[in-house]
GROMACS .gro file of C-alpha atoms in nm:
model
  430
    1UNK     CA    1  -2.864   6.389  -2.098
    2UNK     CA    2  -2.980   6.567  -2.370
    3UNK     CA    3  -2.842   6.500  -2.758
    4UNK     CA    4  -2.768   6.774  -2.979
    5UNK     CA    5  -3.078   6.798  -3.129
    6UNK     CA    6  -3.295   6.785  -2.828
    7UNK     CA    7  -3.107   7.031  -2.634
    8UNK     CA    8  -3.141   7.298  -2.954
    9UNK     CA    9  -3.517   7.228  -2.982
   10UNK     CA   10  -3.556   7.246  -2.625
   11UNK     CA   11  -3.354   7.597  -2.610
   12UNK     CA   12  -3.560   7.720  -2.914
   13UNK     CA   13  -3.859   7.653  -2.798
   14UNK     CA   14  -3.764   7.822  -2.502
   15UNK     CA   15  -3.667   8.155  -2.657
   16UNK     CA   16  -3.956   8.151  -2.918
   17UNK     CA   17  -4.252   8.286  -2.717
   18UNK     CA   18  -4.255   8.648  -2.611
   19UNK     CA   19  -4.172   8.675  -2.272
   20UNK     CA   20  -4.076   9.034  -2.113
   21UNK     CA   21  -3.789   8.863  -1.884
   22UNK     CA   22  -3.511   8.673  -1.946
   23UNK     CA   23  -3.568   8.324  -1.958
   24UNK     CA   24  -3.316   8.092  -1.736
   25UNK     CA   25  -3.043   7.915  -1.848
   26UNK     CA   26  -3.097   7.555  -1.967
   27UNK     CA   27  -2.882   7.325  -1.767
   28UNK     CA   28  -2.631   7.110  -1.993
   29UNK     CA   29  -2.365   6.900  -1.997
   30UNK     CA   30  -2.061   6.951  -2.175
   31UNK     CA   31  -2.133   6.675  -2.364
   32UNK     CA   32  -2.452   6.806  -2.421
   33UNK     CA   33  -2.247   7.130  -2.561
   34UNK     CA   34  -2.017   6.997  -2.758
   35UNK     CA   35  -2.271   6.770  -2.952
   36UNK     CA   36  -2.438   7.104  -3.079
   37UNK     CA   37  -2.363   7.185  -3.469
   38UNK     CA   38  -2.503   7.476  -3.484
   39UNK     CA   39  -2.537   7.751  -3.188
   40UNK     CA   40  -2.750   8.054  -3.218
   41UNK     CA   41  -2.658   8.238  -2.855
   42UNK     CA   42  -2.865   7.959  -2.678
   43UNK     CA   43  -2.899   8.059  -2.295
   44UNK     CA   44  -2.729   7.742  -2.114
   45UNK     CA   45  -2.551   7.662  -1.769
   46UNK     CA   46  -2.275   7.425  -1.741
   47UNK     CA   47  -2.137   7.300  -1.369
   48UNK     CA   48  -1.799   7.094  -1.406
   49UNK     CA   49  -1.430   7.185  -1.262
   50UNK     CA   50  -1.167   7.398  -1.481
   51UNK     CA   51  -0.920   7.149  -1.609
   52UNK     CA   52  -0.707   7.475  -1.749
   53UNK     CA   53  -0.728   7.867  -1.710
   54UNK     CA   54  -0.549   8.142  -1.928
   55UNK     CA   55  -0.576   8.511  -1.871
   56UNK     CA   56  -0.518   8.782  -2.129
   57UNK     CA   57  -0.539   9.158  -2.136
   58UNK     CA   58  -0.934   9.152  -2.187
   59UNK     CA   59  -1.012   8.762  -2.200
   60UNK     CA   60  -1.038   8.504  -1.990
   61UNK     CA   61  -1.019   8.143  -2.166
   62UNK     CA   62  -1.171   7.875  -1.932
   63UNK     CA   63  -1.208   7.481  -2.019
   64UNK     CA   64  -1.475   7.317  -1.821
   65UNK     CA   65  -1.513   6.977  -1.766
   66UNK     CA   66  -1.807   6.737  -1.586
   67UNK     CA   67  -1.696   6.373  -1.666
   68UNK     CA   68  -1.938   6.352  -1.939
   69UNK     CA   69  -1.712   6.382  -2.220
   70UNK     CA   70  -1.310   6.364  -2.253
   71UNK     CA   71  -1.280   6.732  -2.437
   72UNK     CA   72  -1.353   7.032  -2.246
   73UNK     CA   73  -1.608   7.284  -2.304
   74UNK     CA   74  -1.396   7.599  -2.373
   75UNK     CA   75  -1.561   7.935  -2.183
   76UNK     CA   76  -1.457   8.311  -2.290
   77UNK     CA   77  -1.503   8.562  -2.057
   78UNK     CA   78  -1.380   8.946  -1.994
   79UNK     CA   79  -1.107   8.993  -1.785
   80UNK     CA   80  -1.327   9.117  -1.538
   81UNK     CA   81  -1.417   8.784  -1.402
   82UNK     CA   82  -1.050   8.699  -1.297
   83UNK     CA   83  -0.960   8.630  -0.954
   84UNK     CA   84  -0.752   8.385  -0.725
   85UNK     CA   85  -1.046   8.113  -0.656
   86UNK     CA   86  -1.089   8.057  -1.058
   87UNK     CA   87  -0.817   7.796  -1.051
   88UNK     CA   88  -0.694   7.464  -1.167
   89UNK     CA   89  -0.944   7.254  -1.042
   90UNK     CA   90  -1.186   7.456  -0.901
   91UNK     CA   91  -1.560   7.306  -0.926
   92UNK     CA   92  -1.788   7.662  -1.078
   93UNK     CA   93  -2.105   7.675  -1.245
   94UNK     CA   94  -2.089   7.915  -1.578
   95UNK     CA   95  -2.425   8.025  -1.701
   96UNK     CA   96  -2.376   8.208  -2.102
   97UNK     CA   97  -2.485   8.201  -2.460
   98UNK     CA   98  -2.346   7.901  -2.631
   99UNK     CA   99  -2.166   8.063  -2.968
  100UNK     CA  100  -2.018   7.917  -3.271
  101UNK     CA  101  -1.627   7.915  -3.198
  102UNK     CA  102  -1.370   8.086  -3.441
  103UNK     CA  103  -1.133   7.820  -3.329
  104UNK     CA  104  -1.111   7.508  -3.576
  105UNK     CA  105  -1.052   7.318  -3.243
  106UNK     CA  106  -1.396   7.338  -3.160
  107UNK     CA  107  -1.768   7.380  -3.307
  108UNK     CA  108  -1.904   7.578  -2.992
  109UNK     CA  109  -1.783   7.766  -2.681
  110UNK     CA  110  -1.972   7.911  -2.433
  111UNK     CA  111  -1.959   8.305  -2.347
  112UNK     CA  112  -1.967   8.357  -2.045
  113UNK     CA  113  -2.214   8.618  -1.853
  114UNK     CA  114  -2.221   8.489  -1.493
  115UNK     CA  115  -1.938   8.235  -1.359
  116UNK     CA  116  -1.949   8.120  -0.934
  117UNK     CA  117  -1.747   7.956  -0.782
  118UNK     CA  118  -1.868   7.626  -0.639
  119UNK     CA  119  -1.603   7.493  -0.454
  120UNK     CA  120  -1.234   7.667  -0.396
  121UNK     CA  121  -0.904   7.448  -0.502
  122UNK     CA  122  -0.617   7.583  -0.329
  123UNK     CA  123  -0.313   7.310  -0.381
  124UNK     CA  124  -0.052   7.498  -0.125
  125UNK     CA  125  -0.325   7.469   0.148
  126UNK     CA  126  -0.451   7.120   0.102
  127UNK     CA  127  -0.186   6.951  -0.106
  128UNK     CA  128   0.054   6.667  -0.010
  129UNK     CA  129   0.413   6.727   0.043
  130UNK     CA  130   0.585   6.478  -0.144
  131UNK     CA  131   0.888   6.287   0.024
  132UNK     CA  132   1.171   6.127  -0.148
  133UNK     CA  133   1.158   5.795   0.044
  134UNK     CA  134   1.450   5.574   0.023
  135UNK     CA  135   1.491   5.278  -0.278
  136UNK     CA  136   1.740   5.025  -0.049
  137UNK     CA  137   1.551   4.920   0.250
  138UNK     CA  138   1.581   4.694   0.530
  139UNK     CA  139   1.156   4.662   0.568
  140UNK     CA  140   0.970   4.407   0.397
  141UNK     CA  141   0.657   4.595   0.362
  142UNK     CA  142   0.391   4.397   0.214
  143UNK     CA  143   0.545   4.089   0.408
  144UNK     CA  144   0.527   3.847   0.143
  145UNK     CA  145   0.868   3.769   0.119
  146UNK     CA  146   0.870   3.862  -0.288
  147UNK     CA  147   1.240   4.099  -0.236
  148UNK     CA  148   1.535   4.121  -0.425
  149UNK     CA  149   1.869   4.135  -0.183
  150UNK     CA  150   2.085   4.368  -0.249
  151UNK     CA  151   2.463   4.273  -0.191
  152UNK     CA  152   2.798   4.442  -0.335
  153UNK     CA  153   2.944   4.273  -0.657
  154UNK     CA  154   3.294   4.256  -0.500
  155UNK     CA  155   3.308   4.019  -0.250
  156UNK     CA  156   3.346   4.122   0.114
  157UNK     CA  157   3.643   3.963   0.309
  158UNK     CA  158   3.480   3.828   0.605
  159UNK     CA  159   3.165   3.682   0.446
  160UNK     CA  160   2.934   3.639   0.730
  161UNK     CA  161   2.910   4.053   0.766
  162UNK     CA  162   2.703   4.244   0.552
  163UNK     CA  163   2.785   4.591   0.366
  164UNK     CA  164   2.522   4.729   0.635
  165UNK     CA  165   2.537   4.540   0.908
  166UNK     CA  166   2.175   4.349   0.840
  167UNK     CA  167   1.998   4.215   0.504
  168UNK     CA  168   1.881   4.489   0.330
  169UNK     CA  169   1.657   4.499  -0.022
  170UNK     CA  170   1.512   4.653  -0.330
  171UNK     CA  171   1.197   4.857  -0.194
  172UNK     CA  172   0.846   4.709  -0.249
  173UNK     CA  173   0.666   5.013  -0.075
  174UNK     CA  174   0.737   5.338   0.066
  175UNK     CA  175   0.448   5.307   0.288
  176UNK     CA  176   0.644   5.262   0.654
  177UNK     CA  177   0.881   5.532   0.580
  178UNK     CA  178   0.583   5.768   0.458
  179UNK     CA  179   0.401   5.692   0.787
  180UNK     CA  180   0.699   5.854   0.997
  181UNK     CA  181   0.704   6.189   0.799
  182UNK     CA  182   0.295   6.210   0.849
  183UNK     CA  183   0.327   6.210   1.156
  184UNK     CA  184   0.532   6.599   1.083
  185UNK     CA  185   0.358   6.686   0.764
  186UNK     CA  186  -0.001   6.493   0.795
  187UNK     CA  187  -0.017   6.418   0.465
  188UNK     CA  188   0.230   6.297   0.217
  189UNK     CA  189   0.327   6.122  -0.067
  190UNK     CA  190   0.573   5.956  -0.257
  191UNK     CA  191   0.613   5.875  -0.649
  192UNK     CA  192   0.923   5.644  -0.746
  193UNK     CA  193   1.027   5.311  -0.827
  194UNK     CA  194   0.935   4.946  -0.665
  195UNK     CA  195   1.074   4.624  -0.705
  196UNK     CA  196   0.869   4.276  -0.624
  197UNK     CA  197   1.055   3.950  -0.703
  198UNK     CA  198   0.741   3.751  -0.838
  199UNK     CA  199   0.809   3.480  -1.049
  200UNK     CA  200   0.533   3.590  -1.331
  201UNK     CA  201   0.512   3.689  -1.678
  202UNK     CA  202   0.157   3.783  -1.662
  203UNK     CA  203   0.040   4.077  -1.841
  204UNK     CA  204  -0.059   4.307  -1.528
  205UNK     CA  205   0.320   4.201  -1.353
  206UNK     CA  206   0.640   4.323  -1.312
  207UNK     CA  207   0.968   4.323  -1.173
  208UNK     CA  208   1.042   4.711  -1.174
  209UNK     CA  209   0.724   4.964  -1.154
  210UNK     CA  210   0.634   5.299  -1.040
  211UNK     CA  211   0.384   5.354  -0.744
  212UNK     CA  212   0.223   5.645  -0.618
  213UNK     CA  213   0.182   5.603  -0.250
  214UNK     CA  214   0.035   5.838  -0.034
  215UNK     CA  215  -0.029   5.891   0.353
  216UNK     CA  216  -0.301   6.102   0.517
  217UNK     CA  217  -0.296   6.152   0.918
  218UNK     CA  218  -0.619   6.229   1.115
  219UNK     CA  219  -0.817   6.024   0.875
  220UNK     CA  220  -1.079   5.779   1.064
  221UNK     CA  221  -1.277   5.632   0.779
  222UNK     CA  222  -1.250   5.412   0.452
  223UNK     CA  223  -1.496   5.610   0.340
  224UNK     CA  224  -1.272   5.937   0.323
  225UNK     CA  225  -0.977   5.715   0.227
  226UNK     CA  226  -1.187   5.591  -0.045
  227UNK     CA  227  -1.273   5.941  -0.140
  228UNK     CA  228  -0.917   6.075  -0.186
  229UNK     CA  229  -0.863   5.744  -0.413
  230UNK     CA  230  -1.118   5.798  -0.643
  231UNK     CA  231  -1.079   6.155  -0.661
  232UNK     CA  232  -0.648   6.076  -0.753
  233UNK     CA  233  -0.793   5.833  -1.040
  234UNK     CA  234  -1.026   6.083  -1.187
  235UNK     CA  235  -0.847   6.404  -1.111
  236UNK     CA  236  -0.531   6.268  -1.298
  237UNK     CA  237  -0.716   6.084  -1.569
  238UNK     CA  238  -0.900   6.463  -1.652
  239UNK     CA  239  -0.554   6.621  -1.652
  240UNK     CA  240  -0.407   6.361  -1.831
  241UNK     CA  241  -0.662   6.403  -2.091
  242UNK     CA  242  -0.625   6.808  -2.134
  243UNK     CA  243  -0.310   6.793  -2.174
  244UNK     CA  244  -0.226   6.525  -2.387
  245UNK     CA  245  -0.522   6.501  -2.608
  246UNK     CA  246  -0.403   6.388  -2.914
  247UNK     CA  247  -0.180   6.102  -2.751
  248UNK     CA  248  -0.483   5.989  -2.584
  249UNK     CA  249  -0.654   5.967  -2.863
  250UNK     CA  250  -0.395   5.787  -3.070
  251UNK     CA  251  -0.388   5.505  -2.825
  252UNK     CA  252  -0.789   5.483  -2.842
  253UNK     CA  253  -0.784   5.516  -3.218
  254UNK     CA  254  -0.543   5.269  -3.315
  255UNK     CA  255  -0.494   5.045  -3.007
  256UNK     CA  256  -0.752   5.060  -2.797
  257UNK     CA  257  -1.116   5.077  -3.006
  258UNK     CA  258  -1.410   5.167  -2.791
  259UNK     CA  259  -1.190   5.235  -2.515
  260UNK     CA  260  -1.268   5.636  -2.476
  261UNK     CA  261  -1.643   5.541  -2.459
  262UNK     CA  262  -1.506   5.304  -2.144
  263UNK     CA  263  -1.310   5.552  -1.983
  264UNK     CA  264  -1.632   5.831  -2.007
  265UNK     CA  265  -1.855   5.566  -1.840
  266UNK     CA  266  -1.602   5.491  -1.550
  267UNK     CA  267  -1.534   5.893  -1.507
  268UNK     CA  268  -1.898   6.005  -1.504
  269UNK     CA  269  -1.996   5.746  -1.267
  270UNK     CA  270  -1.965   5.764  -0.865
  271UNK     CA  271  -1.738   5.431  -0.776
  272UNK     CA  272  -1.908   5.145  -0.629
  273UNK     CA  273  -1.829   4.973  -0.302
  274UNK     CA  274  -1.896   4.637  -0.183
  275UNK     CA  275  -1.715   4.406   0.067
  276UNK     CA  276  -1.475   4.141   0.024
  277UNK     CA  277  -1.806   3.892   0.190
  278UNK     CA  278  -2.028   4.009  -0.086
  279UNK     CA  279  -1.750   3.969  -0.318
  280UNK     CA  280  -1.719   3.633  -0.280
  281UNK     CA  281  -2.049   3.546  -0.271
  282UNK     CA  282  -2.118   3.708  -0.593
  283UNK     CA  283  -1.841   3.488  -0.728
  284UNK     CA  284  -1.977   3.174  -0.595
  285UNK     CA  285  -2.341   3.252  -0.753
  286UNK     CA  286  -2.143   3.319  -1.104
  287UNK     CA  287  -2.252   3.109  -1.395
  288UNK     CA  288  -1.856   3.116  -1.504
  289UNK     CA  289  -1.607   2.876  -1.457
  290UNK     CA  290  -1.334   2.987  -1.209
  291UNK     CA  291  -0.977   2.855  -1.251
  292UNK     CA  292  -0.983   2.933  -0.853
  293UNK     CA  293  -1.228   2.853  -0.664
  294UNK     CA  294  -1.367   3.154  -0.470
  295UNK     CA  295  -1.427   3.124  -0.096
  296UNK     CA  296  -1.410   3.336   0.200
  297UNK     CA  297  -1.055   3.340   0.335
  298UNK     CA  298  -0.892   3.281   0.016
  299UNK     CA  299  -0.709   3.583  -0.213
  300UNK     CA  300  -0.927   3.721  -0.507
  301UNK     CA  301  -0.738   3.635  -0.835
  302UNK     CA  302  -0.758   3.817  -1.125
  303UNK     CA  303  -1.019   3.629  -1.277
  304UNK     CA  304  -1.249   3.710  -0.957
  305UNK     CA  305  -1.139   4.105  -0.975
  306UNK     CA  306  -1.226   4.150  -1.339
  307UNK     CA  307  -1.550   3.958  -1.314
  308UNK     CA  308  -1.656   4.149  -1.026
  309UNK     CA  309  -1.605   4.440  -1.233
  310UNK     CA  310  -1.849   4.318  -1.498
  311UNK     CA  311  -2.060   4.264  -1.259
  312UNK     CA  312  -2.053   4.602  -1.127
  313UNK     CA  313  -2.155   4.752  -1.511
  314UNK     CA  314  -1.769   4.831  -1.585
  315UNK     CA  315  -1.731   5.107  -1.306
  316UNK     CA  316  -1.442   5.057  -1.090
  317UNK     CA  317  -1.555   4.918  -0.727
  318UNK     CA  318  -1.412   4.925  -0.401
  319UNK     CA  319  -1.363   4.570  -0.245
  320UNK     CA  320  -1.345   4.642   0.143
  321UNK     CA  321  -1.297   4.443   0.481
  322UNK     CA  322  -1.066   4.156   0.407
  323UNK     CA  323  -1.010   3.889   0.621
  324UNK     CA  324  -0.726   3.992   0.848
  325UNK     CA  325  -0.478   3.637   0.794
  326UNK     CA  326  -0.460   3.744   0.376
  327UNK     CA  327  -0.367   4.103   0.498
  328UNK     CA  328   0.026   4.260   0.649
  329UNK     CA  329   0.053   4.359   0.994
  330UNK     CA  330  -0.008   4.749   0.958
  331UNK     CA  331  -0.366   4.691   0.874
  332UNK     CA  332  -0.613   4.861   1.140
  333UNK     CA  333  -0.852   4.538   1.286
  334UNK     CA  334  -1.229   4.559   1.239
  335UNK     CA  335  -1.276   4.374   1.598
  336UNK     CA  336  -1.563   4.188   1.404
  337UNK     CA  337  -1.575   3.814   1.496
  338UNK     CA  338  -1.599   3.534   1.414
  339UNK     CA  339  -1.502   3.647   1.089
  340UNK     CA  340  -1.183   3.837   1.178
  341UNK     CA  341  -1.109   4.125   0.904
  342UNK     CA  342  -0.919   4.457   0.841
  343UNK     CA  343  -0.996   4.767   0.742
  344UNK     CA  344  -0.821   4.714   0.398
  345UNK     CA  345  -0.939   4.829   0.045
  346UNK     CA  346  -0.864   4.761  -0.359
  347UNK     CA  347  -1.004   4.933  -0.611
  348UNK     CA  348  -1.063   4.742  -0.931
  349UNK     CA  349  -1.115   4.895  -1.291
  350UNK     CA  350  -1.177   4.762  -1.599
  351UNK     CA  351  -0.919   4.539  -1.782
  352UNK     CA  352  -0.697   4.490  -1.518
  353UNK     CA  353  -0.802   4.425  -1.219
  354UNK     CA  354  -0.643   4.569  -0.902
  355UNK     CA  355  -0.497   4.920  -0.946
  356UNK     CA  356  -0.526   5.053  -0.595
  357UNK     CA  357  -0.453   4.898  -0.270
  358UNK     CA  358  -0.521   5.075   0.076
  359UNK     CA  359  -0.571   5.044   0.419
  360UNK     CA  360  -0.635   5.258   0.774
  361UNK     CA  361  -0.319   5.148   1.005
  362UNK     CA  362  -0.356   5.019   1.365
  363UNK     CA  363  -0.228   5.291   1.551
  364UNK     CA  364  -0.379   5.146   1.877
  365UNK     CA  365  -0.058   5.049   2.074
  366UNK     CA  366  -0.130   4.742   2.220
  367UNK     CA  367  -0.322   4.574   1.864
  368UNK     CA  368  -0.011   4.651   1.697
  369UNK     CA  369   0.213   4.488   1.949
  370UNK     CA  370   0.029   4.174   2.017
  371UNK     CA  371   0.004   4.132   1.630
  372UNK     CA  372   0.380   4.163   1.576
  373UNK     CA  373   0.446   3.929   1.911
  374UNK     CA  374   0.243   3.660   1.727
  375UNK     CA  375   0.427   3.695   1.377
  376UNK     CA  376   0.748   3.693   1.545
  377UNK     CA  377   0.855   4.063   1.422
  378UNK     CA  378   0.866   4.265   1.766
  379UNK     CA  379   1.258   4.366   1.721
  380UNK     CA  380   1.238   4.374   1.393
  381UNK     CA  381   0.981   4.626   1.408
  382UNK     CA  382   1.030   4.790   1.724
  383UNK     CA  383   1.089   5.118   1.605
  384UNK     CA  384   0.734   5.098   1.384
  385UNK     CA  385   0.561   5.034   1.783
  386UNK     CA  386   0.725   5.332   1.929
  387UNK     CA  387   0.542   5.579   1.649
  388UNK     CA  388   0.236   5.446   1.805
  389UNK     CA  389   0.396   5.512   2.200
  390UNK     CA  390   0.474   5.890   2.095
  391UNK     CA  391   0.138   6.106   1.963
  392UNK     CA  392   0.001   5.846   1.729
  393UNK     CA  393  -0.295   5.981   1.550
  394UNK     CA  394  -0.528   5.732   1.335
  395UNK     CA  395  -0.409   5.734   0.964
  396UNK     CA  396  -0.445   5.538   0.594
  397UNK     CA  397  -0.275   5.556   0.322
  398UNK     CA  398  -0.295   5.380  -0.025
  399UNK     CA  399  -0.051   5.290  -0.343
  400UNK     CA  400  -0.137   5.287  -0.672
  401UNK     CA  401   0.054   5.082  -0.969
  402UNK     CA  402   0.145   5.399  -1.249
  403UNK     CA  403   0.181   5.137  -1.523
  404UNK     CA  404  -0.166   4.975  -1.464
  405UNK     CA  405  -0.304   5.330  -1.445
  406UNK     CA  406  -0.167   5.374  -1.788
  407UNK     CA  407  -0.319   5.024  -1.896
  408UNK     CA  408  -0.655   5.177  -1.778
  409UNK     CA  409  -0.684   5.503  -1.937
  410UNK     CA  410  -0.504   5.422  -2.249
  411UNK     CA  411  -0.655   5.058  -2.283
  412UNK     CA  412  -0.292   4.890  -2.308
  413UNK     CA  413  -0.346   4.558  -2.292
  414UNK     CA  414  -0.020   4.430  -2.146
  415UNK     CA  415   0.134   4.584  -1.879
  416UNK     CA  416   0.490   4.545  -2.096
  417UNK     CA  417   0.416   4.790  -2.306
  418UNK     CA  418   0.354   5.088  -2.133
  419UNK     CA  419   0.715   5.112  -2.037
  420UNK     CA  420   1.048   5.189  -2.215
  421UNK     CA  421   1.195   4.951  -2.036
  422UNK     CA  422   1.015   4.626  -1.893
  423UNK     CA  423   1.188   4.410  -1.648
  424UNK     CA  424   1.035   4.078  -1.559
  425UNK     CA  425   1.149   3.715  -1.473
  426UNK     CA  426   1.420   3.645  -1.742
  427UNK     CA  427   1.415   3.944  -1.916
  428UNK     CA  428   1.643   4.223  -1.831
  429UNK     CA  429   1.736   4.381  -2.123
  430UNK     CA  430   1.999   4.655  -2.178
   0.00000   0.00000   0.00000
């Protein structure tokens, strides 16, 4: 990457000699850009997606963005270059004189004199429909048994009946509910509340969160599933970051020190991957002392996740293939003896561990019905079996905790504080 003063030398030495064509455009980044002090109409080309667009009478006001740096490099342009593919989100490549800027907002922009389109965004055609799924449920999801009941206050006259018929509880996932409408809309999403009944005051848990859970059908990898996760964490973080600048940066300033430079290196940089075997063996060769020990079979604390993020160079990392007994039901089997495991993924970040949790689903019939024969669920789940008897299509789908997304970005060190509200064991205030 070139600093400010190496790019300018580079550029003027460049444009110094006599030449009787046009010289090409000096690749940057827009870190690169913004770190000059003083442009002279230096020839440059920037690549990065358009984080926002506004169109006047005769100018077009583009900010670029490449991961390098949280502000955007803003690009002016005539009118002329408007059309339908320069979008939100849209990947182009702008080649230009970087100019001194009138704005006080910013030293430089870049004026634009060629601008094509990389790659097209079009959110109607490939985005999500979102589905309200329901908050009282009669599904235990994750199948940990963490749930809050949910019972009337006034007392029902024949006790042994419930208000509907069966147990019902406080959802801990949308997930099984988002995998019926896939199979009508492909891919969906959800984005609401979730309740889990652990007994923790930790600062990464509580009782009440948000999650944004999504479902994708057709989708035969961890590799693409990976893909879409990655590109949630650093599409949102960008937007996030365009839009509210100056909140950002109030967190980083005053609460968070250092933390910008921390969320730059994890947006710049492609994710890692590794499995949950080489996880743990990376643990066990660790010079640190574990208050668990690691070892295959056993859960990864959080300890283990935010060591093995250290380890990675503080970019998140993709643990996948867990063994199949630590893992629910849904989870799609690896058929890889003797050590049996799923095709199940986290994603851990920096500071907090695990922020995303995904999986493909078994949607092979007669997996999913032995499984639920040996756990003892068949009835309880016989409607989940019948998706798979009626046009079942392989699928994955992830969730992802909104307050530890918040922790991330913003560099929040307890998870209590990044909501209004914070409900937890013995605390349930107002």
């Amino acid at each position: 990457m070139f600093g400010a003063r190496c790019l300018l030398r580079a550029l003027r030495s460049c444009s110094s000699a006599p030449c009787p064509r046009q010289r090409p455009a000096a690749r940057v980044s827009v870190r690169g850009a913004l770190g000059v002090q003083s442009a002279n109409g230096e020839r440059v080309k920037v690549q990065g997606w358009i984080r926002s667009i506004r169109s006047q009478k005769e100018v077009l006001f583009l900010h670029v963005n490449d991961g390098s740096s949280l502000e955007s490099l803003q690009v002016v342009a005539d009118s002329s270059f408007d059309s339908r593919e320069l979008a939100f989100g849209s990947s182009v490549e702008v080649q230009g004189q970087l100019v001194k800027s009138p704005s006080k907002k910013q030293n430089v922009e870049l004026k634009a004199e060629k601008i094509e389109v990389v790659g097209n965004c079009d959110a109607k055609d490939s985005g999500f429909v979102h589905i309200h799924t329901p908050v009282i449920t009669s599904n235990d999801c994750e199948g940990a048994g963490e749930l809050f009941q949910v019972e009337p206050s006034s007392k029902i006259k024949v006790p042994e009946e419930n208000f509907f018929n069966i147990p019902v509880f406080l959802t801990v996932s949308g997930q099984l509910h988002l995998e019926v409408m896939s199979g009508a809309f492909t891919q969906v999403f959800t984005f609401g509340p979730t309740f889990r009944a652990e007994n923790s005051q930790s600062r990464r848990h509580l009782a009440e969160f948000y999650m944004v859970e999504a479902e994708i059908s057709f989708l035969e990898s961890l590799q693409d599933l990976m893909q879409v996760m990655e590109s949630l964490f650093k599409t949102t973080a960008m937007t996030v970051l365009s839009n509210c600048p100056k909140d950002v940066e109030l967190c980083h300033k005053f609460l968070a020190p250092g933390q910008k430079d921390r969320l730059e290196h994890m947006l710049k940089n492609n994710f890692l991957i590794i499995s949950y075997t080489e996880a743990v063996e990376i643990l066990k060769q660790a010079s640190q002392n574990f208050t668990f020990t690691p070892e295959w079979g056993a859960d990864l604390h959080t300890e283990h996740e935010k060591y093995l993020v250290k380890h990675c160079g503080d970019i998140p990392v993709f643990v996948i293939n867990y063994p199949l007994a630590l893992k629910p039901f849904y989870m799609r089997d690896n058929e890889d003896g003797p050590q049996h495991t799923v095709a199940a993924v986290d994603l851990l970040v920096p500071g907090v561990g695990e922020l995303f949790g995904g999986s493909l689903r078994e949607e092979r019939y007669h997996f999913l019905e032995q499984r639920l024969a040996r756990l003892g669920l068949t009835e309880a789940y016989q409607w989940y079996l019948d998706l798979r008897r009626f046009g079942s299509v392989p699928h994955g789908g992830f969730g992802m905790g909104f307050e530890r997304y918040l922790q991330c970005i913003l560099g929040i060190d307890n998870i209590k504080d990044v909501i209004p509200f914070p409900r937890f064991t013995h605390s349930c205030l107002l």
